[in-house]
Tab-separated table of N, CA and C and ligand atoms in Angstrom:
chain	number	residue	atom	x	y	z
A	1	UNK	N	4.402	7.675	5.267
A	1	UNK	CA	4.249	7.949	3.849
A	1	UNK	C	4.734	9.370	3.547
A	2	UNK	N	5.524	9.512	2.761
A	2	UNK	CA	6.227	10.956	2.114
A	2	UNK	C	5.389	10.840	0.543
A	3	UNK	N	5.043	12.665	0.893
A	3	UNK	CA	4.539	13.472	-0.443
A	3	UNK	C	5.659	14.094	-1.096
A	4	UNK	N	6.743	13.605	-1.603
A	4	UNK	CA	7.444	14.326	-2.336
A	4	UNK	C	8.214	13.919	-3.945
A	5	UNK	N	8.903	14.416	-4.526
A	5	UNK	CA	9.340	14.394	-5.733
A	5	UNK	C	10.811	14.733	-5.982
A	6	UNK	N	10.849	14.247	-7.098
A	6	UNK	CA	12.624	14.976	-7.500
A	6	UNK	C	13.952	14.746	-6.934
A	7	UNK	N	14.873	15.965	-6.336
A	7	UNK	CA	16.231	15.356	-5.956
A	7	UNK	C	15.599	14.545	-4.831
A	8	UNK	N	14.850	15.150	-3.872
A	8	UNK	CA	14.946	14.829	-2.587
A	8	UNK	C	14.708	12.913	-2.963
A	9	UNK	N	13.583	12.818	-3.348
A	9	UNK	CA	13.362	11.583	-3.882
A	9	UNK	C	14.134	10.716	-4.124
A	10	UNK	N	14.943	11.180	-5.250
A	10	UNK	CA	15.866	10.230	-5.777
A	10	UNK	C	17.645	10.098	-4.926
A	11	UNK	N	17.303	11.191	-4.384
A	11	UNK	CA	18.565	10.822	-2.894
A	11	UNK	C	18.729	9.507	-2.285
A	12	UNK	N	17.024	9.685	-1.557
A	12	UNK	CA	16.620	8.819	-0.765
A	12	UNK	C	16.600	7.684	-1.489
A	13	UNK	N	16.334	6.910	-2.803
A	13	UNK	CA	16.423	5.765	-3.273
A	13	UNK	C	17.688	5.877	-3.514
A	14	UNK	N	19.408	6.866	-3.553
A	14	UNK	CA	20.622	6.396	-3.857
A	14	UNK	C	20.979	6.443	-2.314
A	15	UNK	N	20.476	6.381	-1.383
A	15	UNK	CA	20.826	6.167	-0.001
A	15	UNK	C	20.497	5.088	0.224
A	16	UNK	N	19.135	4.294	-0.031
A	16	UNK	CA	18.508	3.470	0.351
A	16	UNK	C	19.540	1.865	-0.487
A	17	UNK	N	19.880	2.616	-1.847
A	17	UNK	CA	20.527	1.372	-3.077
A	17	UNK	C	22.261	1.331	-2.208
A	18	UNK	N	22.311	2.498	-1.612
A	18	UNK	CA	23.814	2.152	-1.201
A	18	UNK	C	23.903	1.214	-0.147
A	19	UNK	N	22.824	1.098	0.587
A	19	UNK	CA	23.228	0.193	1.353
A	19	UNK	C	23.111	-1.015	1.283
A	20	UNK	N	22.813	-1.447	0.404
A	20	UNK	CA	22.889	-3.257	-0.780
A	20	UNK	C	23.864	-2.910	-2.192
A	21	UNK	N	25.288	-2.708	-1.484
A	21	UNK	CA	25.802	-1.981	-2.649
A	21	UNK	C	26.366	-3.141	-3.184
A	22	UNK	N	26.503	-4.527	-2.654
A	22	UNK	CA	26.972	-5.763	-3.232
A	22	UNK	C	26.392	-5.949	-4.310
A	23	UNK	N	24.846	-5.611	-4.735
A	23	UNK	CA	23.963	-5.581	-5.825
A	23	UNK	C	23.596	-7.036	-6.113
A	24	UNK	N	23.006	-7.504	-4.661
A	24	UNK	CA	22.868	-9.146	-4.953
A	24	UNK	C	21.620	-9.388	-5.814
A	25	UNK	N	20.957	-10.199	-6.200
A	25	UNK	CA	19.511	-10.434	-6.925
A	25	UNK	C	18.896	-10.701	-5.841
A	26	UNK	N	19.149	-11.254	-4.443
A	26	UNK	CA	18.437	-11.356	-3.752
A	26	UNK	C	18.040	-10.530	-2.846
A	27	UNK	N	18.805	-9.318	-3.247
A	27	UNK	CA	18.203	-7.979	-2.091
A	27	UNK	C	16.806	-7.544	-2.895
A	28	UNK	N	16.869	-8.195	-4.073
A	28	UNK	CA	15.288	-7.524	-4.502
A	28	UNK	C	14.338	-7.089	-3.437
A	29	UNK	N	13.773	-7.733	-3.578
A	29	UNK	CA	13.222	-7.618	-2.579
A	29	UNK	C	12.848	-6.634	-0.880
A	30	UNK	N	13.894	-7.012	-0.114
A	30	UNK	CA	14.206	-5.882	0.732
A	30	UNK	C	14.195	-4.543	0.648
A	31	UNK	N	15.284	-4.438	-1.018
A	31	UNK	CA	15.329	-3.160	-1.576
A	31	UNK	C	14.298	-2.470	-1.770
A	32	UNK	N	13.493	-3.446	-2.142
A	32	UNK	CA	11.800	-2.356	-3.275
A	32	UNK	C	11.454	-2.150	-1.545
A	33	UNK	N	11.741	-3.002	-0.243
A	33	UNK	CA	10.189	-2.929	0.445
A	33	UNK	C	10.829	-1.890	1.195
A	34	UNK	N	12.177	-1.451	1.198
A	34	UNK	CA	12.830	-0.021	2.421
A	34	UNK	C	12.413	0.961	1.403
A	35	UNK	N	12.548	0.735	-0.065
A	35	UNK	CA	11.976	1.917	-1.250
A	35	UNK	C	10.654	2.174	-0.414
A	36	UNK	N	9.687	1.444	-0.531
A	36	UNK	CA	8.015	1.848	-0.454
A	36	UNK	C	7.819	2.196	0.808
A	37	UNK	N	8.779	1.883	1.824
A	37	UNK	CA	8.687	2.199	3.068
A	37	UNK	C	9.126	3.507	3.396
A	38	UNK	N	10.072	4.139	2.856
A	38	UNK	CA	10.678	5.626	2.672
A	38	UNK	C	9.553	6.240	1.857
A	39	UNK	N	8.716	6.131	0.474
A	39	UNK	CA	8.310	6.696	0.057
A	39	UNK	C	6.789	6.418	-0.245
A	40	UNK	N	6.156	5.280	0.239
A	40	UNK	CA	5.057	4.987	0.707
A	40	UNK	C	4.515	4.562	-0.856
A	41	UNK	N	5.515	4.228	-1.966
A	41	UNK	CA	5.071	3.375	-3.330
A	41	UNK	C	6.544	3.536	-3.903
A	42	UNK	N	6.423	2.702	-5.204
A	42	UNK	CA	7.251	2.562	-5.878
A	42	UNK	C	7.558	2.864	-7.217
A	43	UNK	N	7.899	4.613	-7.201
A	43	UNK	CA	7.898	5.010	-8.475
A	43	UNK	C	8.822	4.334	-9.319
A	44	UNK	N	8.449	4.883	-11.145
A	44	UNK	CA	9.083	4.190	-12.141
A	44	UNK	C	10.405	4.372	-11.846
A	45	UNK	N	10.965	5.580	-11.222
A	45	UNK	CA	12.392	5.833	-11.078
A	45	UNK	C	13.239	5.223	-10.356
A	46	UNK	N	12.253	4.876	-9.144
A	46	UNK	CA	13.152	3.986	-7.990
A	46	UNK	C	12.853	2.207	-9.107
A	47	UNK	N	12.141	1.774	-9.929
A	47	UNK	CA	12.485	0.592	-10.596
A	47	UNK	C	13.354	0.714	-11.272
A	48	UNK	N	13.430	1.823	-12.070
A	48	UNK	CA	14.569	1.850	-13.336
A	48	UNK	C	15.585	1.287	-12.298
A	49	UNK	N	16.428	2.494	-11.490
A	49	UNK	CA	17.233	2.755	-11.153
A	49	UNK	C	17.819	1.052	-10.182
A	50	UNK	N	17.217	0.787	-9.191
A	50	UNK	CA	16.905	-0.386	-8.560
A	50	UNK	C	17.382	-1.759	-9.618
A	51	UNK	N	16.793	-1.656	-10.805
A	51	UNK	CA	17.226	-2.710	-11.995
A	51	UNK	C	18.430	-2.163	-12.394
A	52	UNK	N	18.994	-1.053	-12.701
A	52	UNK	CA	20.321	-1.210	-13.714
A	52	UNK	C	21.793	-1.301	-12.106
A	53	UNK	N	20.772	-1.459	-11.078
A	53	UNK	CA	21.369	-2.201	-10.090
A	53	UNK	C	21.815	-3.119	-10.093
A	54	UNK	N	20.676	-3.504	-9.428
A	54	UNK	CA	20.874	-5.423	-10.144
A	54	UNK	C	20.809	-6.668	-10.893
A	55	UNK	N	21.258	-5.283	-12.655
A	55	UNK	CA	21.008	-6.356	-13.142
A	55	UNK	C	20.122	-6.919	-13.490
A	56	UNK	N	18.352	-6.519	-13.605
A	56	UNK	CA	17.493	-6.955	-13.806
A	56	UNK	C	16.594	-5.852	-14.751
A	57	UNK	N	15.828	-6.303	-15.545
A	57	UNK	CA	14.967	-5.600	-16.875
A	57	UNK	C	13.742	-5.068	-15.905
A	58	UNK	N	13.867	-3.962	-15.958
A	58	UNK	CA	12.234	-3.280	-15.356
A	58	UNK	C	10.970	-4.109	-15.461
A	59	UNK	N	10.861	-5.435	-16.270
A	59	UNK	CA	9.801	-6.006	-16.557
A	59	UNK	C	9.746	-6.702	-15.367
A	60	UNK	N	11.357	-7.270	-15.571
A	60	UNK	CA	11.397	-8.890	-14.403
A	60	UNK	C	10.802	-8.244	-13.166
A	61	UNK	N	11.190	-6.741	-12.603
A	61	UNK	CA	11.245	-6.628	-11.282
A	61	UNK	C	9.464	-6.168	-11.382
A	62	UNK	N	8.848	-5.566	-12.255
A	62	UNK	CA	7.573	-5.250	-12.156
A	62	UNK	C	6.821	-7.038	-12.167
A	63	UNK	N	7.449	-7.587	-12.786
A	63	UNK	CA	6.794	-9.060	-12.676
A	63	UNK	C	6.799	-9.812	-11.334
A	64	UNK	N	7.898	-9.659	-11.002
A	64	UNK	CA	8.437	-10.294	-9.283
A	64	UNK	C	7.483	-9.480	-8.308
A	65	UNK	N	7.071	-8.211	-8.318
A	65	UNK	CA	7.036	-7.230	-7.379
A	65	UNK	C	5.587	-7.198	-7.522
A	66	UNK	N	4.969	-7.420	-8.298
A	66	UNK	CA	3.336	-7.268	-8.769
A	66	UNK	C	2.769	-8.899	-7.671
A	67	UNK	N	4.046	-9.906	-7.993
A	67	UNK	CA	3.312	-11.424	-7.244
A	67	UNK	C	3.028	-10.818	-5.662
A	68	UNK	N	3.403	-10.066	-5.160
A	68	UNK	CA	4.218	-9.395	-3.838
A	68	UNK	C	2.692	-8.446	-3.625
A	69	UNK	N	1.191	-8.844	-2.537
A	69	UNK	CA	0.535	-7.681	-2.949
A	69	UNK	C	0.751	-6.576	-1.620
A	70	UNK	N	1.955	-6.538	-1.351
A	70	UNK	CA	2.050	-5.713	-0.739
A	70	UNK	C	2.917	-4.024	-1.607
A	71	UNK	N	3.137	-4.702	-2.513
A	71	UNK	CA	4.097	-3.210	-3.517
A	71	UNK	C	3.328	-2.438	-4.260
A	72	UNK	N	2.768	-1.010	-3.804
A	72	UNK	CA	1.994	-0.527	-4.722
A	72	UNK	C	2.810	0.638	-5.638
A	73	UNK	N	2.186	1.035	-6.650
A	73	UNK	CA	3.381	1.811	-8.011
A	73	UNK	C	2.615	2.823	-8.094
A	74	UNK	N	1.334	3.350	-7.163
A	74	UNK	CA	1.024	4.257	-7.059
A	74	UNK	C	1.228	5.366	-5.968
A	75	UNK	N	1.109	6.505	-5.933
A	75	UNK	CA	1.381	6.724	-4.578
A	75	UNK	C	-0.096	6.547	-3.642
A	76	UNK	N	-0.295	6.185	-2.501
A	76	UNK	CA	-1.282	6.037	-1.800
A	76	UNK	C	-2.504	7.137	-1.195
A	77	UNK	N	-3.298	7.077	-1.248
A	77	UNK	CA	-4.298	8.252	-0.095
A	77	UNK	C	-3.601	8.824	0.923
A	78	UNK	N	-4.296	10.189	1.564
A	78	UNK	CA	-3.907	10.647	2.686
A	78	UNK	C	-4.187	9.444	3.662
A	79	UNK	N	-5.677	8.693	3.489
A	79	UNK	CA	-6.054	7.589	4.335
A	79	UNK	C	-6.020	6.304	3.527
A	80	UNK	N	-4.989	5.335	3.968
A	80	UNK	CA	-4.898	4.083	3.291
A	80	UNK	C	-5.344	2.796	3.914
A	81	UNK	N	-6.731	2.518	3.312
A	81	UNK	CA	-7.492	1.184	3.805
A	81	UNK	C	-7.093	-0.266	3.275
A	82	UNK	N	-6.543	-1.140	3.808
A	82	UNK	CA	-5.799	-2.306	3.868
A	82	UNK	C	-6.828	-3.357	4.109
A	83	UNK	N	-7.612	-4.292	3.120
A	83	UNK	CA	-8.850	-4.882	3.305
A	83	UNK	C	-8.262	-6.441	3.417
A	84	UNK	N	-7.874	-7.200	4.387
A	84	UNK	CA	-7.219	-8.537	4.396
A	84	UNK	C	-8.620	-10.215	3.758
A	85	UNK	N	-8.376	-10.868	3.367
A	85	UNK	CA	-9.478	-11.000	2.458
A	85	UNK	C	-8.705	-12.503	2.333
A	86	UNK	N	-7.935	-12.844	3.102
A	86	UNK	CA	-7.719	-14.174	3.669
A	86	UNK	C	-8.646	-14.874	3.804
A	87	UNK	N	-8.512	-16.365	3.396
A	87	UNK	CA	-9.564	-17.750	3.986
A	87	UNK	C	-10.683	-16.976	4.884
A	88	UNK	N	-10.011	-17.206	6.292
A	88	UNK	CA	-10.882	-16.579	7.638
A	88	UNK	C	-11.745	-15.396	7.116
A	89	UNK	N	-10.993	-14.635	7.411
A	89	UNK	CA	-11.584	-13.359	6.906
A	89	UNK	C	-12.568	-13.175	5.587
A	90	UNK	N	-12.275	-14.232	4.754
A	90	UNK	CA	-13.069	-14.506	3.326
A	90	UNK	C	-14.563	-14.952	3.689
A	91	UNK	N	-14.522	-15.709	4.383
A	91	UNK	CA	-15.298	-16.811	4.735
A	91	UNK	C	-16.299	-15.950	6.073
A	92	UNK	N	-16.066	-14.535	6.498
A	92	UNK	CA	-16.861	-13.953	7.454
A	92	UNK	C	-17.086	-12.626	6.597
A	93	UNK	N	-16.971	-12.604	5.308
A	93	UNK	CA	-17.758	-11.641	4.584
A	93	UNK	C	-16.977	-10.406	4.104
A	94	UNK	N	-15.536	-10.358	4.245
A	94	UNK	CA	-14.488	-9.299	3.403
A	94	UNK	C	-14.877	-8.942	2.217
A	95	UNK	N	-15.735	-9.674	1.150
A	95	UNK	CA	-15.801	-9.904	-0.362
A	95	UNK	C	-16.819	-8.432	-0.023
A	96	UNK	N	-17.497	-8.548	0.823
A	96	UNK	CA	-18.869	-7.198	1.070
A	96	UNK	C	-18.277	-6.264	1.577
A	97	UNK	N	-17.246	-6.006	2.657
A	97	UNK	CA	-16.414	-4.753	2.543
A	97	UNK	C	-15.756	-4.021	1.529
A	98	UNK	N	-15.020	-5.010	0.211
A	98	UNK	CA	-14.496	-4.556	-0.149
A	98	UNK	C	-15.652	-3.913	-1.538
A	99	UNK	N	-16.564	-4.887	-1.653
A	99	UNK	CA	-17.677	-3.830	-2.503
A	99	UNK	C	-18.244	-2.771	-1.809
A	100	UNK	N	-18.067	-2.736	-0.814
A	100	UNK	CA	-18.940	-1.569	-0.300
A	100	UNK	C	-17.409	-0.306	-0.307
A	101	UNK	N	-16.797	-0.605	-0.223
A	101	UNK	CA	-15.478	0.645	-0.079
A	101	UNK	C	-15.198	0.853	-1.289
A	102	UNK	N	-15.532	-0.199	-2.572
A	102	UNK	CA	-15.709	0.179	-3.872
A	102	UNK	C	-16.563	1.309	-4.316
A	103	UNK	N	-17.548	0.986	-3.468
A	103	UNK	CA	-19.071	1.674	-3.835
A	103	UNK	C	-18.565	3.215	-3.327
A	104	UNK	N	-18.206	3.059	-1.956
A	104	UNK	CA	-18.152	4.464	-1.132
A	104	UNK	C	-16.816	5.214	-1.232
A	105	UNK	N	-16.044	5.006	-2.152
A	105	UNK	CA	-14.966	5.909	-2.264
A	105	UNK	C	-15.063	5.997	-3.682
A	106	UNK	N	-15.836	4.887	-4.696
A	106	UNK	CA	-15.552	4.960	-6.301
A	106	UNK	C	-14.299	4.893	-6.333
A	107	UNK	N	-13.687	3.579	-5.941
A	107	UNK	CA	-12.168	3.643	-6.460
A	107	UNK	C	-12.072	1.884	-6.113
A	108	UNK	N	-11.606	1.699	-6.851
A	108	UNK	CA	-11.434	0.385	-7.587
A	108	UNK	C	-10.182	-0.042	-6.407
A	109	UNK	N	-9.768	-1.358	-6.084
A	109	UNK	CA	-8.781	-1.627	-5.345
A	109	UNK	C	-7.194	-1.527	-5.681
A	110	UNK	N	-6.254	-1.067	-4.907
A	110	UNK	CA	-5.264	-1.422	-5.767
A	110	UNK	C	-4.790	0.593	-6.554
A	111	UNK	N	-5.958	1.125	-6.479
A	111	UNK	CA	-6.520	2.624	-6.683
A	111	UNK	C	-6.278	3.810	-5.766
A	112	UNK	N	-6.235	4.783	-5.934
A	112	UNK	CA	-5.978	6.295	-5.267
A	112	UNK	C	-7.564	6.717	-5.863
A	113	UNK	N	-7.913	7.547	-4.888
A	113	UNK	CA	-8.989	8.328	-5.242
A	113	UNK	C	-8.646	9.633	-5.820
A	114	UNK	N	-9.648	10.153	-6.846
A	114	UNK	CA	-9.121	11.245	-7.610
A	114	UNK	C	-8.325	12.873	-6.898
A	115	UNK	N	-9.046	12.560	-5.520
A	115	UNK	CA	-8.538	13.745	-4.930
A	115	UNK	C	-7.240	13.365	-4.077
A	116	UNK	N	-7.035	12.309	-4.209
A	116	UNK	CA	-5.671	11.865	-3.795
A	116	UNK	C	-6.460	11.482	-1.738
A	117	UNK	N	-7.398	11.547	-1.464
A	117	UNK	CA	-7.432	11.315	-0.260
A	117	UNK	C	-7.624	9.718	0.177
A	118	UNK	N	-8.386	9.187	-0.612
A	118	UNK	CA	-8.655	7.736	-0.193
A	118	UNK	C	-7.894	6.648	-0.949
A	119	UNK	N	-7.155	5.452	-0.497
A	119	UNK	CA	-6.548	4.567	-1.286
A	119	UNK	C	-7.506	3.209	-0.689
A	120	UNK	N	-7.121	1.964	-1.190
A	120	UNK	CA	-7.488	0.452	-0.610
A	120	UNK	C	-7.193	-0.464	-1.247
A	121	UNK	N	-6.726	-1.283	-0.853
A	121	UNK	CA	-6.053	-2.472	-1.619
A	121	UNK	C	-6.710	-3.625	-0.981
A	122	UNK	N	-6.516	-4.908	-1.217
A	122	UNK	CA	-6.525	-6.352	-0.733
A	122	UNK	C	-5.150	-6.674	-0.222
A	123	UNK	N	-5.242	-7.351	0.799
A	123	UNK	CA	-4.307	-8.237	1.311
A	123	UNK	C	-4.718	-9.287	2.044
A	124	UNK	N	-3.491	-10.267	1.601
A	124	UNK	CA	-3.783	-11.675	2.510
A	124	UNK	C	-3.383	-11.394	3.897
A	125	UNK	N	-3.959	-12.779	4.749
A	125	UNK	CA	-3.938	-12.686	6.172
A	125	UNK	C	-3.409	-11.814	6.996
A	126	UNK	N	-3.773	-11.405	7.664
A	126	UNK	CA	-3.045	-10.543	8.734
A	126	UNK	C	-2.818	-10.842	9.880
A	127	UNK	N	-2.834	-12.060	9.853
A	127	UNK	CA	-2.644	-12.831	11.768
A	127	UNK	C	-3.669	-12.612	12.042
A	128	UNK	N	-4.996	-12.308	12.291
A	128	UNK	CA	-5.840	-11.632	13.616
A	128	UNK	C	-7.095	-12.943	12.550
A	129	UNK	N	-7.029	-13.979	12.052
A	129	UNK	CA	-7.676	-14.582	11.899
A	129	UNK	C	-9.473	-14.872	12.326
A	130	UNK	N	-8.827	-15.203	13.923
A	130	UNK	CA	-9.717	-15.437	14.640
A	130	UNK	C	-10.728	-14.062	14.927
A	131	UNK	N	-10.437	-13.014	14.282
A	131	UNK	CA	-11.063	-11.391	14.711
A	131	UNK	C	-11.444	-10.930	13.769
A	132	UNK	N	-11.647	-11.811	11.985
A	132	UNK	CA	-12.303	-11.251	11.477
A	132	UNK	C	-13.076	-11.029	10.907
A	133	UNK	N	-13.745	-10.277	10.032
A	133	UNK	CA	-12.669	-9.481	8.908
A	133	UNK	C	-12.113	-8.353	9.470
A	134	UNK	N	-11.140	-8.323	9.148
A	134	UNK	CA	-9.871	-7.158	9.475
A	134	UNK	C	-9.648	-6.234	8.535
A	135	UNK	N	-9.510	-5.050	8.969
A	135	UNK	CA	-9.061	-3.770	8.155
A	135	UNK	C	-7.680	-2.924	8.976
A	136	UNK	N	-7.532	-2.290	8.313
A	136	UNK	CA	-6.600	-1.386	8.400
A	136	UNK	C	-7.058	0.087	7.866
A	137	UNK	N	-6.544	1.001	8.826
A	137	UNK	CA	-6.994	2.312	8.501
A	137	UNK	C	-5.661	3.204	8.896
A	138	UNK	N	-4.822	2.945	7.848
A	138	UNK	CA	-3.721	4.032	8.210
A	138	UNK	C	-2.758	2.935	9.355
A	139	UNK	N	-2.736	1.766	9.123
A	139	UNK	CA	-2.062	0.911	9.972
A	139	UNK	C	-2.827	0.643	11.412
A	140	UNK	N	-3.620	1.476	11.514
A	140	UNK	CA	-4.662	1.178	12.479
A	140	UNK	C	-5.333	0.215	12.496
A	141	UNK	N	-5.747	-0.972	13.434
A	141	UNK	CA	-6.483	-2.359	12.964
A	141	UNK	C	-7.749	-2.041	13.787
A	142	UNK	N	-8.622	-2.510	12.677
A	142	UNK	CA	-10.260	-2.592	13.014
A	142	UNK	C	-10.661	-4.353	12.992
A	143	UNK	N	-11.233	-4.714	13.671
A	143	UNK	CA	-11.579	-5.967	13.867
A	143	UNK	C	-13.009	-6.578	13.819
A	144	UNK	N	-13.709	-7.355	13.423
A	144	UNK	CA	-14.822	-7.563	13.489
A	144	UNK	C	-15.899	-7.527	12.845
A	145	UNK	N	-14.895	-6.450	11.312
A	145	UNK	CA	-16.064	-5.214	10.579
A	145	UNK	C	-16.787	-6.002	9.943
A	146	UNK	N	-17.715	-5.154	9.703
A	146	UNK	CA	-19.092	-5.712	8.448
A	146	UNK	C	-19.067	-4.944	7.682
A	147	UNK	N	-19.644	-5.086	6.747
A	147	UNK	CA	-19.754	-4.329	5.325
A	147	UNK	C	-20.887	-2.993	5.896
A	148	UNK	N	-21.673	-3.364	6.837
A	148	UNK	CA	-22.679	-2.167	6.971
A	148	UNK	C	-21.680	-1.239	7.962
A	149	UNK	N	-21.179	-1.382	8.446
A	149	UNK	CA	-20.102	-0.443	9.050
A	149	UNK	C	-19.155	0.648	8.201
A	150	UNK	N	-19.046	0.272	7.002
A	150	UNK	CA	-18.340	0.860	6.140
A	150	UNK	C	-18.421	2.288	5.672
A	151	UNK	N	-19.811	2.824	5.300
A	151	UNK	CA	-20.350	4.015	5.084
A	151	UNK	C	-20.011	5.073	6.591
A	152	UNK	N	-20.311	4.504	7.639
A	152	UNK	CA	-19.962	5.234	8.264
A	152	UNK	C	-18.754	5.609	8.928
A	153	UNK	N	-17.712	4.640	8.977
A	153	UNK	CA	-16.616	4.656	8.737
A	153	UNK	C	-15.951	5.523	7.784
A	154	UNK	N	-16.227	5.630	6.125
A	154	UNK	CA	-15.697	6.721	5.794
A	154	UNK	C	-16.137	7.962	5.639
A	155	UNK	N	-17.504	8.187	6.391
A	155	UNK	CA	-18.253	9.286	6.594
A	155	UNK	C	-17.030	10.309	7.701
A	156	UNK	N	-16.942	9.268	8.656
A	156	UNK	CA	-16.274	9.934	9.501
A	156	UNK	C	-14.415	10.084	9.050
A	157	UNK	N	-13.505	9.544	8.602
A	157	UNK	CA	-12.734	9.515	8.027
A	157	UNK	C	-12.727	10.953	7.096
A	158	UNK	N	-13.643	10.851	6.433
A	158	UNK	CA	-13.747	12.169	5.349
A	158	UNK	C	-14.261	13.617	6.114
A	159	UNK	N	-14.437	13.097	7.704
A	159	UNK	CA	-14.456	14.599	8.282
A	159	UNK	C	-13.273	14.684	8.900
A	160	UNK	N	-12.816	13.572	9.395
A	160	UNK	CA	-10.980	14.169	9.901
A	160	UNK	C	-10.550	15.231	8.702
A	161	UNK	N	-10.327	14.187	7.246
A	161	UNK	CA	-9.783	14.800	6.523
A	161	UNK	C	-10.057	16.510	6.596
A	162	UNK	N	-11.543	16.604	6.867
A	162	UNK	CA	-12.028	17.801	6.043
A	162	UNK	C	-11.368	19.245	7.384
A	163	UNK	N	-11.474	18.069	8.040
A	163	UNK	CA	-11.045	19.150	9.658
A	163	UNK	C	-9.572	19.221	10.051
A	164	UNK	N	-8.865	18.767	9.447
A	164	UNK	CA	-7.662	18.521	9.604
A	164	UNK	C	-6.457	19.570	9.307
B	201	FES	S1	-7.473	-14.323	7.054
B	201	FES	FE1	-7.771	-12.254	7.652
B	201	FES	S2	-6.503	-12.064	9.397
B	201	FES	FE2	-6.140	-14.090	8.720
C-alpha cells in the first residue's frame, strides 16, 4: 500500500494505463485491480482517467467496480482487516466479528478510521473454508477467530502501531 499523491500518483496510473494501451473494455477490470494494487485504492483520478480510456462514463466503471468487493475508493488503514463472511465462515459466527470490529475501531465496514490507522471490509470466501472464520490482518491470515478474540487483537495491533 502507497501513501502518496499528485505527479507521482498519476505517473503511476499513466504507466499502469500504458500497458493496456489497446484500450479494450475488457481490461476493466485488470486495469482498476494493478491501479489498487500500486496504490492500495482507487482514487477519483485513476477512474476519470481509466474511463476516458476506455471509453466508459465514470458511473459505468463505479457501477461495475462497486459489484467487485474487492475495489475500495478509499484509501485504506495503516492496518487493513479483511473479514471473509462466506457461507462457511457465515455459518461459524463472522456476523459477531464483524460487530465486534465495528464496536472496537467505530468504523463502519468498507471505512478508514478517523486517524487513518484502522480499515475493514467484508469479503467473500477465502479458500480456508474448512478453518473458519477467517481474517486477514495486513494479508496476514488468522484462522479459527471468534468474536471474543477481537478486542484483544486490536488492543495489541494498536500497540504495534503506537510502537512503531
Ligand atoms: S467461507 Fe470463509 S473461507 Fe470460505
Amino acid at each position: 500500500m502507497c501513501w502518496y499523491f499528485g505527479q507521482e500518483m498519476t505517473e503511476d496510473i499513466e504507466n499502469i494505463i500504458t500497458k493496456y494501451r489497446q484500450g479494450r473494455r475488457e481490461d476493466l477490470i485488470p486495469l482498476l485491480q494493478e491501479i489498487q494494487e500500486r496504490l492500495g485504492h482507487l482514487p477519483e483520478e485513476a477512474i476519470i482517467r481509466v474511463g476516458s480510456h476506455l471509453g466508459l462514463s465514470t458511473t459505468k466503471i463505479y457501477g461495475l467496480a462497486t459489484f467487485y468487493d474487492q475495489f475500495r475508493f478509499i484509501p485504506s488503514g495503516r492496518i487493513h482487516i479483511s473479514v471473509c463472511h462466506g457461507t462457511s465462515c457465515f455459518m461459524n459466527g463472522s456476523q459477531g466479528i464483524i460487530d465486534k470490529l465495528t464496536e472496537e475501531l467505530k468504523t463502519a465496514p468498507g471505512q478508514t478510521s478517523r486517524n487513518g490507522n484502522f480499515s475493514f471490509d467484508i469479503v467473500t470466501c477465502m479458500g480456508g473454508c474448512y478453518h473458519g472464520p477467517v481474517i486477514t490482518v495486513n494479508d496476514e491470515y488468522h484462522i479459527h477467530v471468534s468474536q471474543d478474540q477481537i478486542p484483544e487483537l486490536i488492543r495489541k495491533l494498536k500497540y504495534i502501531i503506537e510502537n512503531d
